[in-house]
mmCIF file of N, CA, C and O in Angstrom:
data_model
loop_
_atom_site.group_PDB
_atom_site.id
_atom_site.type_symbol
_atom_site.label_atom_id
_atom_site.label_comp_id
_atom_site.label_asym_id
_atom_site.label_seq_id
_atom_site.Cartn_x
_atom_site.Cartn_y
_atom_site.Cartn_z
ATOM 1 N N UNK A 1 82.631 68.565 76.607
ATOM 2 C CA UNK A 1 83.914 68.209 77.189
ATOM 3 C C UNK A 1 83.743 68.247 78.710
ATOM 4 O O UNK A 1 83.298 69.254 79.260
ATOM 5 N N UNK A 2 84.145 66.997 79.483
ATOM 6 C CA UNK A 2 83.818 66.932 80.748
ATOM 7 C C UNK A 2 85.156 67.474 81.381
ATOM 8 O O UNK A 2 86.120 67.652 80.636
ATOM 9 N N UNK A 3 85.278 67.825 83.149
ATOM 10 C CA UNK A 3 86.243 68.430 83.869
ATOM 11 C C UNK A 3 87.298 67.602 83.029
ATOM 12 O O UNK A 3 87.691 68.131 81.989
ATOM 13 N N UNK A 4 87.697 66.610 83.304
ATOM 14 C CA UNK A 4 88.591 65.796 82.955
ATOM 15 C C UNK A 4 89.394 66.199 81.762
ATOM 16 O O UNK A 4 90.602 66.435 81.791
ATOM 17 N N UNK A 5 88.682 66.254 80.789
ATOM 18 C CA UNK A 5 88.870 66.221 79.185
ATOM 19 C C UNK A 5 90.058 67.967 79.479
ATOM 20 O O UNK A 5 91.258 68.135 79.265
ATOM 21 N N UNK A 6 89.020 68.899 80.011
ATOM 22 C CA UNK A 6 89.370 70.237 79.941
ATOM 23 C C UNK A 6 90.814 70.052 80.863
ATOM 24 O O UNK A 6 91.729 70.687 80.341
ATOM 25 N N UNK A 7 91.185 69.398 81.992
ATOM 26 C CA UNK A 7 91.818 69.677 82.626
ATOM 27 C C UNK A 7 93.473 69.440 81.801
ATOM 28 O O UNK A 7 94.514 70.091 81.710
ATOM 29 N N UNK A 8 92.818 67.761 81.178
ATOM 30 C CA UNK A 8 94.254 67.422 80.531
ATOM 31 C C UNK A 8 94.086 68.222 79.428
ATOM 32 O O UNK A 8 94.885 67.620 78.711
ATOM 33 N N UNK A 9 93.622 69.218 78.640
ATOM 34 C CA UNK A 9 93.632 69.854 77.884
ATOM 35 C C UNK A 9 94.491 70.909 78.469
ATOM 36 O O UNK A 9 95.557 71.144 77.900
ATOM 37 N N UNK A 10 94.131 71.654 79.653
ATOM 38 C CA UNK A 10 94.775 72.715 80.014
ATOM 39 C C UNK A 10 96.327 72.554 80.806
ATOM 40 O O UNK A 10 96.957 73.560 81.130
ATOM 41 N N UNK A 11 96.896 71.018 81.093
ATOM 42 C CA UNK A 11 97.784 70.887 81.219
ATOM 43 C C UNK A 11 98.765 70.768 79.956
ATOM 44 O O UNK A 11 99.982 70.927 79.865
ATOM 45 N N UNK A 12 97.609 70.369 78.852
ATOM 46 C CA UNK A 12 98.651 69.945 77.291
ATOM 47 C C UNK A 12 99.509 71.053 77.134
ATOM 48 O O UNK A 12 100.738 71.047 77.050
ATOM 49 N N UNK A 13 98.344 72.470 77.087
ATOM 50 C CA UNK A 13 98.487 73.423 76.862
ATOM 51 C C UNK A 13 99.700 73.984 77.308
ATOM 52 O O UNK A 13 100.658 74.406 76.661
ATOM 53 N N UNK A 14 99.438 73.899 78.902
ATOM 54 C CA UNK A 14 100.662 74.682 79.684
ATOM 55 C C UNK A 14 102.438 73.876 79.035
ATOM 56 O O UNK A 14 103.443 74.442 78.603
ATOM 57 N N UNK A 15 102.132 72.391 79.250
ATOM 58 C CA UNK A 15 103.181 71.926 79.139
ATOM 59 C C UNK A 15 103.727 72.408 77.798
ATOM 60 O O UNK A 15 104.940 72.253 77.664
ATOM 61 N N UNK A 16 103.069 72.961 76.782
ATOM 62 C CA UNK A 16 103.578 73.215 75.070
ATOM 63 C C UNK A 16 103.605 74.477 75.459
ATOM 64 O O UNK A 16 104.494 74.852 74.694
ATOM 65 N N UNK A 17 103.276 75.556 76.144
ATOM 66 C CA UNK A 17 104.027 76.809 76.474
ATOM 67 C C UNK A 17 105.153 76.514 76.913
ATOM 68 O O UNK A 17 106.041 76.709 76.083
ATOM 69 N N UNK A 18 105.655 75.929 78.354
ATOM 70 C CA UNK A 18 106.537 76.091 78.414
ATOM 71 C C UNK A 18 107.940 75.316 77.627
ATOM 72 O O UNK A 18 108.626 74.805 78.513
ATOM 73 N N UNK A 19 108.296 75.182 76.817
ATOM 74 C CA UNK A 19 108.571 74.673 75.759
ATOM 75 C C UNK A 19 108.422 74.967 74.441
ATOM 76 O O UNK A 19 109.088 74.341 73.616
ATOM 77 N N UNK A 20 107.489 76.002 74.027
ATOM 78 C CA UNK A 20 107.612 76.854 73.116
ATOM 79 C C UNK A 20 107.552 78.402 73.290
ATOM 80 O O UNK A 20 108.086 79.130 72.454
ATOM 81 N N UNK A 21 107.020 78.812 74.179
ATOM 82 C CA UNK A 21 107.126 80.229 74.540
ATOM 83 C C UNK A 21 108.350 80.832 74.741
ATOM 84 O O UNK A 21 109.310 80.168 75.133
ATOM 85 N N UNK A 22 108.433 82.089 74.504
ATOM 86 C CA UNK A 22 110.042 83.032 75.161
ATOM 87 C C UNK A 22 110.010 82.891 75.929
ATOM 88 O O UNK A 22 108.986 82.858 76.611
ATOM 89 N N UNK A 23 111.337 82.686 76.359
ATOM 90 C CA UNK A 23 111.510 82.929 78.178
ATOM 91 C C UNK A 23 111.601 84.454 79.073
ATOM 92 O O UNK A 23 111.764 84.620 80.282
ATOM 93 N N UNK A 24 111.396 85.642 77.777
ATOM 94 C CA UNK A 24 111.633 86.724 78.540
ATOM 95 C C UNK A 24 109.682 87.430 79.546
ATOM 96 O O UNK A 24 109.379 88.418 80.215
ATOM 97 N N UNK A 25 108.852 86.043 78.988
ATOM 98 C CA UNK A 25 107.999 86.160 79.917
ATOM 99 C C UNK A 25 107.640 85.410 80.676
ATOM 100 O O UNK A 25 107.283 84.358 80.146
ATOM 101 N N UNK A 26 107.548 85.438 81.803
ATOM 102 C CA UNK A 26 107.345 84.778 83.158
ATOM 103 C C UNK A 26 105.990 83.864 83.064
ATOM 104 O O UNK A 26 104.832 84.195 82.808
ATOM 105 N N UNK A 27 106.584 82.553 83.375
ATOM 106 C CA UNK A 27 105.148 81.648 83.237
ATOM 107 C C UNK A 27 103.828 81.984 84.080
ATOM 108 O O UNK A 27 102.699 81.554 83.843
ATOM 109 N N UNK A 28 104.212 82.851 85.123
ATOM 110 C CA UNK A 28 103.013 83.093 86.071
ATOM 111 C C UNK A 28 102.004 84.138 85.612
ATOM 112 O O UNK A 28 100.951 84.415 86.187
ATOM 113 N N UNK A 29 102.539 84.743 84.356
ATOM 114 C CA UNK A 29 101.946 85.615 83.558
ATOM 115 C C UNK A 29 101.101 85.134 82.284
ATOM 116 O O UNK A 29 99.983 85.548 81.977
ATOM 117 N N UNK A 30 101.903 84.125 81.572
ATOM 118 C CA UNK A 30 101.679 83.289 80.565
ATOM 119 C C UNK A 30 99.796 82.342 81.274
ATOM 120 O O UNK A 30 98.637 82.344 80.861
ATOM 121 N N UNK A 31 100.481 81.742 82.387
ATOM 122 C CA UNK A 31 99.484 80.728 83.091
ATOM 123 C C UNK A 31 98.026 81.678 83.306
ATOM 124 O O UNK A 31 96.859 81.363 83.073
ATOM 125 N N UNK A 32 98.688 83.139 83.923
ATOM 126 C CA UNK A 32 97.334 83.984 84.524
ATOM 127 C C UNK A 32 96.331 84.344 83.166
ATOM 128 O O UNK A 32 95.163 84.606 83.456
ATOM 129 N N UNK A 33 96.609 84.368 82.073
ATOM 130 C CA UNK A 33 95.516 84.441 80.600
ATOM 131 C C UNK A 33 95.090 83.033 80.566
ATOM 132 O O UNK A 33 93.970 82.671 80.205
ATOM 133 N N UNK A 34 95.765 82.479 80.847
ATOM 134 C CA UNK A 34 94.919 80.514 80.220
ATOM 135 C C UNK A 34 93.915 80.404 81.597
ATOM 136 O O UNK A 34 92.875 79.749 81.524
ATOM 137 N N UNK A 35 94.290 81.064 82.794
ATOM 138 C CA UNK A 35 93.860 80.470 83.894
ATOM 139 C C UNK A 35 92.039 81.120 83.504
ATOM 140 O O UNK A 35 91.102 80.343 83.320
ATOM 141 N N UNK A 36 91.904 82.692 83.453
ATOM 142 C CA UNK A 36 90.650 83.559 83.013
ATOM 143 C C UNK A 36 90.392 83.224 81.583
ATOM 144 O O UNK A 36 89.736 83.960 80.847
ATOM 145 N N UNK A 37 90.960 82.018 81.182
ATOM 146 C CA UNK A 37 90.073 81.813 79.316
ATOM 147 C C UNK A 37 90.688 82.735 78.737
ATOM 148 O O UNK A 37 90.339 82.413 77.602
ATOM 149 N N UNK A 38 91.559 83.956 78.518
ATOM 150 C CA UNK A 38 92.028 84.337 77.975
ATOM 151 C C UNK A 38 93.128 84.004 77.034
ATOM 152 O O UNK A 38 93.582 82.871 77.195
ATOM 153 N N UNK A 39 93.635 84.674 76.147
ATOM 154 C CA UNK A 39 94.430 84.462 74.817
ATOM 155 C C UNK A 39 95.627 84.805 75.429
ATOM 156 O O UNK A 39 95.664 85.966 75.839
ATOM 157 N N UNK A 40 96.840 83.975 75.648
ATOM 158 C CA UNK A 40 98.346 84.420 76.172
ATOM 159 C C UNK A 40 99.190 85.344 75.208
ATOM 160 O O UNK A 40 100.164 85.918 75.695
ATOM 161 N N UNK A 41 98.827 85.564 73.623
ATOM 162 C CA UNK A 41 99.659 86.139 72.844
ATOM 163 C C UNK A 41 99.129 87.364 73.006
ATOM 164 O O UNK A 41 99.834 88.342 72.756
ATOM 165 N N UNK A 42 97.410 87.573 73.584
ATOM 166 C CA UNK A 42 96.864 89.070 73.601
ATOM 167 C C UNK A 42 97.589 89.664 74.914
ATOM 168 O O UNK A 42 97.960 90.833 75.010
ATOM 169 N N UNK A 43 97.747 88.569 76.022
ATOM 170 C CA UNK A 43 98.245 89.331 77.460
ATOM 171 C C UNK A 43 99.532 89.703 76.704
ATOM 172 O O UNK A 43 99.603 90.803 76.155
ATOM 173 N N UNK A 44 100.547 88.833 76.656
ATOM 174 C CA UNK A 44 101.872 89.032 76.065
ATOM 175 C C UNK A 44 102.332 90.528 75.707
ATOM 176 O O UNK A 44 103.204 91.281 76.141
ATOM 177 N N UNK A 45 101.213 90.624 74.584
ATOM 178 C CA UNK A 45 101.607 91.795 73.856
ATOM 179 C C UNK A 45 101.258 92.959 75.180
ATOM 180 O O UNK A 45 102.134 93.629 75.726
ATOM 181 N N UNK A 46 100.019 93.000 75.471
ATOM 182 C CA UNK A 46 99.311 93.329 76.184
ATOM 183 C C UNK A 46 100.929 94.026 77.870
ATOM 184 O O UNK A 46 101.071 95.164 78.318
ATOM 185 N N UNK A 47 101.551 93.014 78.162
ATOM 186 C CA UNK A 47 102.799 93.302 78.658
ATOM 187 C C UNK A 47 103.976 94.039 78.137
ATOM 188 O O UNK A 47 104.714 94.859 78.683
ATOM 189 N N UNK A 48 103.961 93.506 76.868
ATOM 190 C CA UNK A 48 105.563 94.237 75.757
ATOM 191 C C UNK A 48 104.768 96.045 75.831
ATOM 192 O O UNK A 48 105.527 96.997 75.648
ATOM 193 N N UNK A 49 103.347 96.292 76.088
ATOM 194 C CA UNK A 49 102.541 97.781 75.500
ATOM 195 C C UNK A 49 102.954 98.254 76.959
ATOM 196 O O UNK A 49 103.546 99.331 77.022
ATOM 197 N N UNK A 50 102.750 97.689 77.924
ATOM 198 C CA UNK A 50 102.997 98.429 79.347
ATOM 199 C C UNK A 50 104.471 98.558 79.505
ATOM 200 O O UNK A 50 104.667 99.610 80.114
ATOM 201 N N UNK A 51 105.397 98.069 79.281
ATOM 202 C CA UNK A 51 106.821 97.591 79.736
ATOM 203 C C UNK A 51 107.052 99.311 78.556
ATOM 204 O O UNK A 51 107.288 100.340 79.189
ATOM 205 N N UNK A 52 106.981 99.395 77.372
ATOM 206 C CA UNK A 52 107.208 99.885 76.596
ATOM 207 C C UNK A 52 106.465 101.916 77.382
ATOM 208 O O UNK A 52 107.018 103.000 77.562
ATOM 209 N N UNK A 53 105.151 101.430 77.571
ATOM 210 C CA UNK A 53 104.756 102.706 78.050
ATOM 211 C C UNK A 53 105.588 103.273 79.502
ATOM 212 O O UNK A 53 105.564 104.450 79.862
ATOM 213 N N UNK A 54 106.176 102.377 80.091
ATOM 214 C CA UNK A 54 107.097 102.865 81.410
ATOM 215 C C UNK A 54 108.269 103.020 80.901
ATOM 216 O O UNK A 54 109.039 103.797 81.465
ATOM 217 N N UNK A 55 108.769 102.178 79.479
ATOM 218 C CA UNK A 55 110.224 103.179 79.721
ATOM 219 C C UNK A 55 109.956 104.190 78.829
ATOM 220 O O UNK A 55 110.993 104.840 78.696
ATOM 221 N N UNK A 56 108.762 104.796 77.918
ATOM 222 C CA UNK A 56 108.914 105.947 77.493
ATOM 223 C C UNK A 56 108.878 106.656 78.932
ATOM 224 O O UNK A 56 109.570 107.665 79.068
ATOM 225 N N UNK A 57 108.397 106.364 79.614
ATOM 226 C CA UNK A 57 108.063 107.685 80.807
ATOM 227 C C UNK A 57 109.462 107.941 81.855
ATOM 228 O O UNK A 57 109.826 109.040 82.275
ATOM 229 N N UNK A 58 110.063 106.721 82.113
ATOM 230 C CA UNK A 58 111.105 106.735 82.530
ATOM 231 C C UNK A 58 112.212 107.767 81.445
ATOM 232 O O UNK A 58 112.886 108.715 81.847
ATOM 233 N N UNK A 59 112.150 107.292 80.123
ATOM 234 C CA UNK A 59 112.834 108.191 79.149
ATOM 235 C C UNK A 59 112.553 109.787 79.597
ATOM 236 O O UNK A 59 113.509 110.516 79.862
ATOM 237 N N UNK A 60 111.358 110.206 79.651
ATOM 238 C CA UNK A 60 110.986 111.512 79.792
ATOM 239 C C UNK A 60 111.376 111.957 80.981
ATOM 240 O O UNK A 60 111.382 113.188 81.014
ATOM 241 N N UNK A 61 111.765 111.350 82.158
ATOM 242 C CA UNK A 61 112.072 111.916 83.530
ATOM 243 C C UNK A 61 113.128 112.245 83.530
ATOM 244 O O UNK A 61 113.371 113.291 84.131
ATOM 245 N N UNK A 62 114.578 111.301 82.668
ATOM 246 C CA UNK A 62 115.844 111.081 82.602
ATOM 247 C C UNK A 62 116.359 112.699 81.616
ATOM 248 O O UNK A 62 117.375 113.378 81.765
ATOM 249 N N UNK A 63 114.959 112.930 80.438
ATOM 250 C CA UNK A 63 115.344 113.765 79.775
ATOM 251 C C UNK A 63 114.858 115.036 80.786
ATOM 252 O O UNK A 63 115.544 116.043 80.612
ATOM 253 N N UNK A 64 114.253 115.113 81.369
ATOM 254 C CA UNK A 64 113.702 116.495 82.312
ATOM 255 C C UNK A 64 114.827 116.340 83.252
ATOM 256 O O UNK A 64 114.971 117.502 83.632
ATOM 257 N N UNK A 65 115.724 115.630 83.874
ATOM 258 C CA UNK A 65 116.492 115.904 84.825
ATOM 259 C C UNK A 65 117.464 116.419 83.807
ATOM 260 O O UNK A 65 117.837 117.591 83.844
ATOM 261 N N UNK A 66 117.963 115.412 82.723
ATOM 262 C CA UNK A 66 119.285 116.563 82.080
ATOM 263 C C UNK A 66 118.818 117.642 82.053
ATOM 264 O O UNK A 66 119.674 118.257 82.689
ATOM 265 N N UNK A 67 118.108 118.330 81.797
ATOM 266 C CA UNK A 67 117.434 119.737 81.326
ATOM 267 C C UNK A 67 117.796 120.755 82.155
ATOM 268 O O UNK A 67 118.366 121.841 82.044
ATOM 269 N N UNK A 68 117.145 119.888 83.295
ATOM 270 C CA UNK A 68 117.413 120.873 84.454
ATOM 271 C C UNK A 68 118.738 120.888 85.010
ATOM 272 O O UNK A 68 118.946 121.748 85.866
ATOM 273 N N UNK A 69 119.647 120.136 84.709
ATOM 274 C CA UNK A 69 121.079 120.272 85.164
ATOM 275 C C UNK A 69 121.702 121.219 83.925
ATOM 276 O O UNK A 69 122.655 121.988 84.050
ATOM 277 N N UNK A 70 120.921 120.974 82.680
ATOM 278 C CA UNK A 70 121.768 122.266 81.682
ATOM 279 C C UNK A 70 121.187 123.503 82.366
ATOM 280 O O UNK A 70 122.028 124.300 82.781
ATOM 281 N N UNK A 71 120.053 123.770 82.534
ATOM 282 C CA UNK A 71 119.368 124.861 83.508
ATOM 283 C C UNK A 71 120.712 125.297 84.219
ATOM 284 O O UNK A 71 121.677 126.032 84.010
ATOM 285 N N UNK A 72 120.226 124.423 85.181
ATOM 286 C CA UNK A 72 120.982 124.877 86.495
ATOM 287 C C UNK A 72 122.567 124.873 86.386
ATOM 288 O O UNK A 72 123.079 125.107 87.481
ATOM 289 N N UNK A 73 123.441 124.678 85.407
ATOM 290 C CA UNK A 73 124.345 124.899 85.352
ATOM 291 C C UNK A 73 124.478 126.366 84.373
ATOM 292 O O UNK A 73 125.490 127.049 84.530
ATOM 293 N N UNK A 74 123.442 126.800 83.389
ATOM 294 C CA UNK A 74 123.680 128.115 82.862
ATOM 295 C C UNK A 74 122.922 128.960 84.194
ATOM 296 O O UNK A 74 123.085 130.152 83.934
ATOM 297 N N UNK A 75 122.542 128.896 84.850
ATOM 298 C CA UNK A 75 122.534 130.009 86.118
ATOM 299 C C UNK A 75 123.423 130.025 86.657
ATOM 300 O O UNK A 75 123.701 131.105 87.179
ATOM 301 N N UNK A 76 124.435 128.805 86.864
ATOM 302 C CA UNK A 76 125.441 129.032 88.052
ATOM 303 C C UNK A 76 126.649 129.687 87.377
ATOM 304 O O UNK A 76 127.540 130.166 88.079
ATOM 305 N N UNK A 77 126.729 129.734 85.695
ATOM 306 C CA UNK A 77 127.695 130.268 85.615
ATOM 307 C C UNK A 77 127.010 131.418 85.671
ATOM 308 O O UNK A 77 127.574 131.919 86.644
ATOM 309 N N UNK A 78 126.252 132.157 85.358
ATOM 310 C CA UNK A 78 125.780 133.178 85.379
ATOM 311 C C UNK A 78 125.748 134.337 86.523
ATOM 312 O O UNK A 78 125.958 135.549 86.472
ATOM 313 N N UNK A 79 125.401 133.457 87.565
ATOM 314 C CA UNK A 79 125.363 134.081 88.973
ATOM 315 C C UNK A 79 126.898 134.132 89.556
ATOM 316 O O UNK A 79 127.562 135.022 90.086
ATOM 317 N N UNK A 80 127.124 132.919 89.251
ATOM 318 C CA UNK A 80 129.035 132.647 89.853
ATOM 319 C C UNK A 80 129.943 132.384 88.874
ATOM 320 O O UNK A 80 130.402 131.250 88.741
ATOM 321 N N UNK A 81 130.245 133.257 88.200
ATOM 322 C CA UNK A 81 131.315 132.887 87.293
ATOM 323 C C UNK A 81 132.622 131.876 87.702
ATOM 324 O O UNK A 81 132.748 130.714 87.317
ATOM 325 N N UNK A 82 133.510 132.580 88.535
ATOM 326 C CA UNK A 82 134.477 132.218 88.999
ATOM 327 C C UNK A 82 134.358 130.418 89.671
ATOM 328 O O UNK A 82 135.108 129.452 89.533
ATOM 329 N N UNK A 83 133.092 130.602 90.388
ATOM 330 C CA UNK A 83 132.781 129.157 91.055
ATOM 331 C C UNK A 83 132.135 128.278 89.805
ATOM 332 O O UNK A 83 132.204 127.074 90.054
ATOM 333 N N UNK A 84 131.536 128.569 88.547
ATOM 334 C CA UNK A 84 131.228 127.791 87.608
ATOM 335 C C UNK A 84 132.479 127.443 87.047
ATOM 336 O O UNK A 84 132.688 126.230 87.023
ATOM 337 N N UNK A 85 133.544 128.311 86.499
ATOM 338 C CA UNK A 85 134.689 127.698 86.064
ATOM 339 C C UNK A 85 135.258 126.655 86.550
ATOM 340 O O UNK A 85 135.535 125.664 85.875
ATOM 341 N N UNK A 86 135.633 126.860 88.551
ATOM 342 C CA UNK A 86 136.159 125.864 88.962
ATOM 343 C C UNK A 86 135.809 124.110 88.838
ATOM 344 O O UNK A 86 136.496 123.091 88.764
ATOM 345 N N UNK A 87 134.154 124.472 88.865
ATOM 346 C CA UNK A 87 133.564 123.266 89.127
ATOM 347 C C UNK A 87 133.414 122.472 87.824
ATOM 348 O O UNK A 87 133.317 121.246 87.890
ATOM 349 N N UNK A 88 133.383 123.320 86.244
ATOM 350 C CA UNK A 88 133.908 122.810 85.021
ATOM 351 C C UNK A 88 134.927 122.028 84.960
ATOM 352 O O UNK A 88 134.864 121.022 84.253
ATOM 353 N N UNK A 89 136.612 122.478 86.034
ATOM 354 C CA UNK A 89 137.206 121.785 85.930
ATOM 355 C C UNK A 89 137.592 120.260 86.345
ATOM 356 O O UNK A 89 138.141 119.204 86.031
ATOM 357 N N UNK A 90 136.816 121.050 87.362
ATOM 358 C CA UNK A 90 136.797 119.460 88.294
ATOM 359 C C UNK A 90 135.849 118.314 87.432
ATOM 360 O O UNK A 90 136.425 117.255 87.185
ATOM 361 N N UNK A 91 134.861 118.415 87.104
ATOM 362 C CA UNK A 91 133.846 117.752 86.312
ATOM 363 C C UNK A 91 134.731 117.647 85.222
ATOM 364 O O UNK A 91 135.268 116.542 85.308
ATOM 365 N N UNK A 92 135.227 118.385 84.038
ATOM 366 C CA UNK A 92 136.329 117.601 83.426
ATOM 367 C C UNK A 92 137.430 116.732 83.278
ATOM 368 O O UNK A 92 137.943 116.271 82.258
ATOM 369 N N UNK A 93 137.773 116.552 84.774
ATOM 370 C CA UNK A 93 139.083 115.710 84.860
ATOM 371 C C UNK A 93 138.650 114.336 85.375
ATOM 372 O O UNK A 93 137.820 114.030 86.231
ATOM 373 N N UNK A 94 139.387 113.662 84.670
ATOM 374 C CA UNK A 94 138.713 112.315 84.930
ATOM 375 C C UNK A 94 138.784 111.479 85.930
ATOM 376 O O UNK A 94 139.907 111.477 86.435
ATOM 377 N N UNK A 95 137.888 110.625 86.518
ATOM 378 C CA UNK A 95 137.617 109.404 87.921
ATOM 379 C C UNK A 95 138.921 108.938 87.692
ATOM 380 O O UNK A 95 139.572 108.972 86.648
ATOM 381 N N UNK A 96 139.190 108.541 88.689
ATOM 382 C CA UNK A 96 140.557 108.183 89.273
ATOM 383 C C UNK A 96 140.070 106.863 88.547
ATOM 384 O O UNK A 96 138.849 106.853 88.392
ATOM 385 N N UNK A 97 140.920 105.431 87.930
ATOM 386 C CA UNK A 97 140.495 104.207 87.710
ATOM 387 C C UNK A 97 140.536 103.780 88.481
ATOM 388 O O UNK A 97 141.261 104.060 89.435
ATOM 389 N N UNK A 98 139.526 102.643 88.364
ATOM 390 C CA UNK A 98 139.233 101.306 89.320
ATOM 391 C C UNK A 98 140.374 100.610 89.226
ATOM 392 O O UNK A 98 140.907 100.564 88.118
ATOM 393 N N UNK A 99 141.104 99.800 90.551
ATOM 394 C CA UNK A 99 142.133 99.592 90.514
ATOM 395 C C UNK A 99 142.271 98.000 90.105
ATOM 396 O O UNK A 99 141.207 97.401 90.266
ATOM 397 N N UNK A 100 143.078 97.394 89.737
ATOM 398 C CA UNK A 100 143.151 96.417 88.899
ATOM 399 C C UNK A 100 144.059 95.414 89.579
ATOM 400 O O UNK A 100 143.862 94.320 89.052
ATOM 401 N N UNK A 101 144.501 95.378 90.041
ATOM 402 C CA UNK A 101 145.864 94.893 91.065
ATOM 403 C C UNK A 101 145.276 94.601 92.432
ATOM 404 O O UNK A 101 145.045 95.434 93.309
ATOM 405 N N UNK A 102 145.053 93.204 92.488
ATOM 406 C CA UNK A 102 143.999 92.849 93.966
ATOM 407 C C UNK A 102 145.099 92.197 94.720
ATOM 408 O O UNK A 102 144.824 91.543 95.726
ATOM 409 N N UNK A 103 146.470 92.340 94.263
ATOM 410 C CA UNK A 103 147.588 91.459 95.274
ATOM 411 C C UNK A 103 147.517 90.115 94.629
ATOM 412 O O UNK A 103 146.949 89.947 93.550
ATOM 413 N N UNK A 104 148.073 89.203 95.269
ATOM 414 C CA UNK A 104 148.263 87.734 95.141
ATOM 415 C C UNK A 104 147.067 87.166 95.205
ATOM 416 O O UNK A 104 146.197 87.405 96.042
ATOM 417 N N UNK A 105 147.007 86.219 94.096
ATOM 418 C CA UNK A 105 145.708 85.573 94.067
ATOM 419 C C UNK A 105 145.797 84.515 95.878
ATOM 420 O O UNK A 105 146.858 84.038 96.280
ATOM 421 N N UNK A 106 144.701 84.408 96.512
ATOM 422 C CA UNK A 106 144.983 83.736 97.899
ATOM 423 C C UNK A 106 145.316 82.475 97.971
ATOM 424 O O UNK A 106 144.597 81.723 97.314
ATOM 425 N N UNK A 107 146.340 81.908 98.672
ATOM 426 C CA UNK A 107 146.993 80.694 98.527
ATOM 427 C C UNK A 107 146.005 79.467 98.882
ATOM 428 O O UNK A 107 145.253 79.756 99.813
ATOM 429 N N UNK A 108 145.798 77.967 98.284
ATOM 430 C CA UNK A 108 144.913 77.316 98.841
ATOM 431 C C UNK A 108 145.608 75.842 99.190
ATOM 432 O O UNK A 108 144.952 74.969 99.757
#
């Protein structure tokens, strides 16, 4: 197969990715496996394994900060009773709502 042959081959290619591939992956990703001879369904996955390994880790940071706010809230009642109660209450009562009423829609 001469340059030629390969090239319109590797445009066939691209053009039937984009057009059959998901769109939740980025063609510049899709293109970078065809570009090194590589297999786009091995990168693909190869992406869904990394995306997947950062939000377990993200998961684990989110769960170590609650932790430490249950922590740090059984010391504070502990140490400050009186000031843990108050601040229970306040943290119980609810955000004022977002207000809903923007006036008159503007005249045009």
């Amino acid at each position: 197969m001469d340059s030629k042959q390969q090239k319109a081959l590797l445009q066939s290619v691209r053009s039937s990715l984009l057009t059959e591939a998901p769109d939740c992956v980025p063609n510049h990703l899709r293109f970078r496996a065809l570009d090194v001879g590589g297999n786009p369904d091995i990168s693909t996955l190869d992406l869904f394994k990394q995306g997947l390994q950062e939000n377990q880790a993200t998961k684990g940071k989110v769960q170590a900060l609650q932790q430490l706010r249950e922590d740090l809230d059984k010391e504070l009642q502990q140490a400050y009773p009186a000031a843990f109660t108050a601040y229970s209450a306040v943290k119980a009562t609810p955000a004022s709502p977002a207000p809903t009423d923007f006036g008159d829609p503007p005249k045009q």
